[in-house]
Every structure is written in C-alpha cells, then in structure tokens.
mmCIF file of C-alpha atoms in Angstrom:
data_model
loop_
_atom_site.group_PDB
_atom_site.id
_atom_site.type_symbol
_atom_site.label_atom_id
_atom_site.label_comp_id
_atom_site.label_asym_id
_atom_site.label_seq_id
_atom_site.Cartn_x
_atom_site.Cartn_y
_atom_site.Cartn_z
ATOM 1 C CA THR Y 1 0.000 0.000 0.000
ATOM 2 C CA VAL Y 2 2.919 2.364 0.634
ATOM 3 C CA TYR Y 3 4.141 1.790 -2.924
ATOM 4 C CA CYS Y 4 0.645 2.382 -4.312
ATOM 5 C CA MET Y 5 0.300 5.623 -2.368
ATOM 6 C CA ALA Y 6 3.716 6.772 -3.634
ATOM 7 C CA ILE Y 7 2.529 6.181 -7.200
ATOM 8 C CA VAL Y 8 -0.703 8.090 -6.485
ATOM 9 C CA GLY Y 9 1.306 10.984 -5.013
ATOM 10 C CA ALA Y 10 3.606 11.095 -8.021
ATOM 11 C CA ALA Y 11 0.617 11.016 -10.378
ATOM 12 C CA MET Y 12 -1.080 13.860 -8.497
ATOM 13 C CA GLY Y 13 2.093 15.943 -8.673
ATOM 14 C CA PHE Y 14 2.351 15.277 -12.395
ATOM 15 C CA LEU Y 15 -1.312 16.129 -13.013
ATOM 16 C CA TRP Y 16 -0.955 19.385 -11.066
ATOM 17 C CA PHE Y 17 1.698 20.636 -13.474
ATOM 18 C CA ASN Y 18 0.113 19.004 -16.523
ATOM 19 C CA ALA Y 19 -3.107 21.042 -16.337
ATOM 20 C CA HIS Y 20 -3.785 23.320 -19.301
ATOM 21 C CA PRO Y 21 -1.428 24.854 -20.375
ATOM 22 C CA ALA Y 22 0.882 21.958 -19.582
ATOM 23 C CA GLU Y 23 4.269 22.729 -18.048
ATOM 24 C CA VAL Y 24 5.430 19.111 -17.844
ATOM 25 C CA PHE Y 25 4.927 16.309 -20.362
ATOM 26 C CA MET Y 26 5.158 12.599 -19.595
ATOM 27 C CA GLY Y 27 7.365 10.700 -21.980
ATOM 28 C CA ASP Y 28 7.492 7.042 -22.912
ATOM 29 C CA THR Y 29 9.601 6.164 -19.882
ATOM 30 C CA GLY Y 30 7.076 7.581 -17.419
ATOM 31 C CA SER Y 31 3.997 6.189 -19.128
ATOM 32 C CA LEU Y 32 5.508 2.722 -19.593
ATOM 33 C CA ALA Y 33 6.639 2.649 -15.956
ATOM 34 C CA LEU Y 34 3.187 3.721 -14.773
ATOM 35 C CA GLY Y 35 1.461 1.132 -16.961
ATOM 36 C CA SER Y 36 3.757 -1.677 -15.860
ATOM 37 C CA THR Y 37 3.228 -0.690 -12.231
ATOM 38 C CA LEU Y 38 -0.556 -0.872 -12.665
ATOM 39 C CA GLY Y 39 -0.191 -4.229 -14.396
ATOM 40 C CA ALA Y 40 2.092 -5.625 -11.691
ATOM 41 C CA ILE Y 41 -0.237 -4.493 -8.910
ATOM 42 C CA ALA Y 42 -3.220 -6.046 -10.712
ATOM 43 C CA VAL Y 43 -1.365 -9.355 -11.016
ATOM 44 C CA LEU Y 44 -0.305 -9.251 -7.352
ATOM 45 C CA ILE Y 45 -3.875 -8.758 -6.130
ATOM 46 C CA LYS Y 46 -5.256 -11.193 -8.741
ATOM 47 C CA LYS Y 47 -7.556 -8.617 -10.390
ATOM 48 C CA GLU Y 48 -6.095 -8.521 -13.901
ATOM 49 C CA ILE Y 49 -9.465 -8.282 -15.653
ATOM 50 C CA LEU Y 50 -10.169 -4.988 -13.871
ATOM 51 C CA LEU Y 51 -7.424 -3.340 -15.930
ATOM 52 C CA VAL Y 52 -9.803 -3.377 -18.899
ATOM 53 C CA ILE Y 53 -12.418 -1.489 -16.873
ATOM 54 C CA ILE Y 54 -10.149 1.012 -15.143
ATOM 55 C CA GLY Y 55 -8.303 1.635 -18.399
ATOM 56 C CA GLY Y 56 -11.491 1.945 -20.424
ATOM 57 C CA VAL Y 57 -10.468 5.257 -21.971
ATOM 58 C CA PHE Y 58 -7.192 3.750 -23.176
ATOM 59 C CA VAL Y 59 -8.992 0.638 -24.399
ATOM 60 C CA ALA Y 60 -11.436 2.829 -26.357
ATOM 61 C CA GLU Y 61 -8.539 4.777 -27.891
ATOM 62 C CA THR Y 62 -6.818 1.554 -28.949
ATOM 63 C CA VAL Y 63 -10.014 -0.039 -30.277
ATOM 64 C CA SER Y 64 -10.746 3.103 -32.325
ATOM 65 C CA VAL Y 65 -7.387 2.712 -34.090
ATOM 66 C CA ILE Y 66 -8.044 -0.990 -34.735
ATOM 67 C CA ILE Y 67 -11.526 -0.229 -36.124
ATOM 68 C CA GLN Y 68 -10.237 2.618 -38.302
ATOM 69 C CA THR Y 69 -7.400 0.546 -39.764
ATOM 70 C CA SER Y 70 -9.523 -2.565 -40.319
ATOM 71 C CA TYR Y 71 -12.393 -0.622 -41.889
ATOM 72 C CA PHE Y 72 -10.018 1.298 -44.161
ATOM 73 C CA LYS Y 73 -8.355 -1.902 -45.392
ATOM 74 C CA TYR Y 74 -11.721 -3.652 -45.850
ATOM 75 C CA THR Y 75 -13.269 -0.802 -47.866
ATOM 76 C CA ARG Y 76 -10.105 -0.401 -49.957
ATOM 77 C CA LYS Y 77 -10.333 -4.067 -50.888
ATOM 78 C CA LYS Y 78 -14.105 -3.969 -51.522
ATOM 79 C CA TYR Y 79 -14.554 -0.551 -53.198
ATOM 80 C CA GLY Y 80 -11.053 0.182 -54.494
ATOM 81 C CA GLU Y 81 -10.658 3.146 -52.166
ATOM 82 C CA GLY Y 82 -10.266 3.232 -48.419
ATOM 83 C CA ARG Y 83 -13.035 4.837 -46.390
ATOM 84 C CA ARG Y 84 -12.822 6.021 -42.834
ATOM 85 C CA PHE Y 85 -15.033 5.018 -39.915
ATOM 86 C CA PHE Y 86 -13.911 7.976 -37.772
ATOM 87 C CA LYS Y 87 -12.750 11.365 -39.010
ATOM 88 C CA MET Y 88 -9.365 10.449 -37.531
ATOM 89 C CA ALA Y 89 -8.022 7.890 -35.094
ATOM 90 C CA PRO Y 90 -7.329 7.696 -32.162
ATOM 91 C CA LEU Y 91 -10.703 8.713 -30.820
ATOM 92 C CA HIS Y 92 -9.663 12.009 -29.211
ATOM 93 C CA HIS Y 93 -8.581 13.353 -32.634
ATOM 94 C CA HIS Y 94 -12.019 12.441 -34.022
ATOM 95 C CA PHE Y 95 -13.668 14.697 -31.437
ATOM 96 C CA GLU Y 96 -11.179 17.500 -32.088
ATOM 97 C CA LEU Y 97 -11.936 17.359 -35.824
ATOM 98 C CA LYS Y 98 -15.670 17.518 -35.009
ATOM 99 C CA GLY Y 99 -14.991 20.924 -33.451
ATOM 100 C CA TRP Y 100 -14.552 20.122 -29.775
ATOM 101 C CA PRO Y 101 -11.781 22.137 -28.127
ATOM 102 C CA GLU Y 102 -8.898 20.089 -26.744
ATOM 103 C CA THR Y 103 -9.757 21.055 -23.156
ATOM 104 C CA LYS Y 104 -13.327 19.779 -23.582
ATOM 105 C CA VAL Y 105 -12.099 16.422 -24.902
ATOM 106 C CA VAL Y 106 -9.626 16.109 -22.024
ATOM 107 C CA VAL Y 107 -12.198 16.951 -19.342
ATOM 108 C CA ARG Y 108 -14.747 14.517 -20.830
ATOM 109 C CA PHE Y 109 -12.142 11.751 -20.885
ATOM 110 C CA TRP Y 110 -11.243 12.612 -17.265
ATOM 111 C CA ILE Y 111 -14.888 12.285 -16.243
ATOM 112 C CA ILE Y 112 -15.199 8.927 -17.994
ATOM 113 C CA GLY Y 113 -11.908 7.793 -16.430
ATOM 114 C CA ILE Y 114 -13.051 8.785 -12.937
ATOM 115 C CA LEU Y 115 -16.369 6.968 -13.386
ATOM 116 C CA LEU Y 116 -14.559 3.843 -14.598
ATOM 117 C CA ALA Y 117 -12.144 4.039 -11.651
ATOM 118 C CA LEU Y 118 -15.052 4.318 -9.200
ATOM 119 C CA MET Y 119 -16.784 1.391 -10.901
ATOM 120 C CA THR Y 120 -13.584 -0.635 -10.543
ATOM 121 C CA LEU Y 121 -13.177 0.296 -6.875
ATOM 122 C CA THR Y 122 -16.681 -0.950 -6.100
ATOM 123 C CA THR Y 123 -15.596 -4.474 -7.034
ATOM 124 C CA PHE Y 124 -13.093 -4.674 -4.173
ATOM 125 C CA LYS Y 125 -14.123 -6.116 -0.832
ATOM 126 C CA ILE Y 126 -13.202 -3.968 2.139
ATOM 127 C CA ARG Y 127 -11.921 -6.067 5.028
#
C-alpha cells in the first residue's frame, strides 16, 4: 500500500503541473513505468481483468485505431478506395476534428476515467 500511495502521489504531482497549459509532459519512460506498475499491482492482487475497466479510456482509444485501420483496409479491398469510420483515429482526434476544443475532450475523458475508476473500486471487498 505504501508503494501504491507513492505512485498516487507522483501522479497527483504530475497532473498538477500538466493542467492546461501543460508545463510538464510525460514521456514514454514515465507512461511505460506507470502502466507496468498498474499491471504488476493487478497481477499481485489477482484482479487482472479490472485493468480493462479502469483503463477503459485507453482501451477505447486503442479499439478506435483498430476499427479505423480494419475498416479502411476492408473498404479499400471492396470498393477500391479506403473509407474512414472515424474522421481520424485515435478517438480524441475524431472529437477534435468535429470541433470540440482540446480542453473539452480532455475533461470529458477525465470524467469517464473517474467513473470507470469508481466502478472498478466498487468491485473490491473492504476487510
């Protein structure tokens, strides 16, 4: 639990300085370390399937790329030209091209992420 709280503290510090306009950007090293930490903790507590729920925003982003690529290849083969399912993939770019400001997309994804995190937390038994 101490390790988990240290990760939460580091994430809060990062988010504080990453608010619009961002002063600090997380690179590959930070995001990969954070993801592997979440994965390791999920394996340790035997709740691996919950990663799909808590990471629902990231899953949706990844699935949007898979859908866009698959649909483009399918329509190129069928019609001779590739068509797009979304205006652009990943999903957040689709919303930006529809006219949503970047801050609106970010806040909406935050809200969805918080709801998914709360849904995930309700599955744990408190002892």
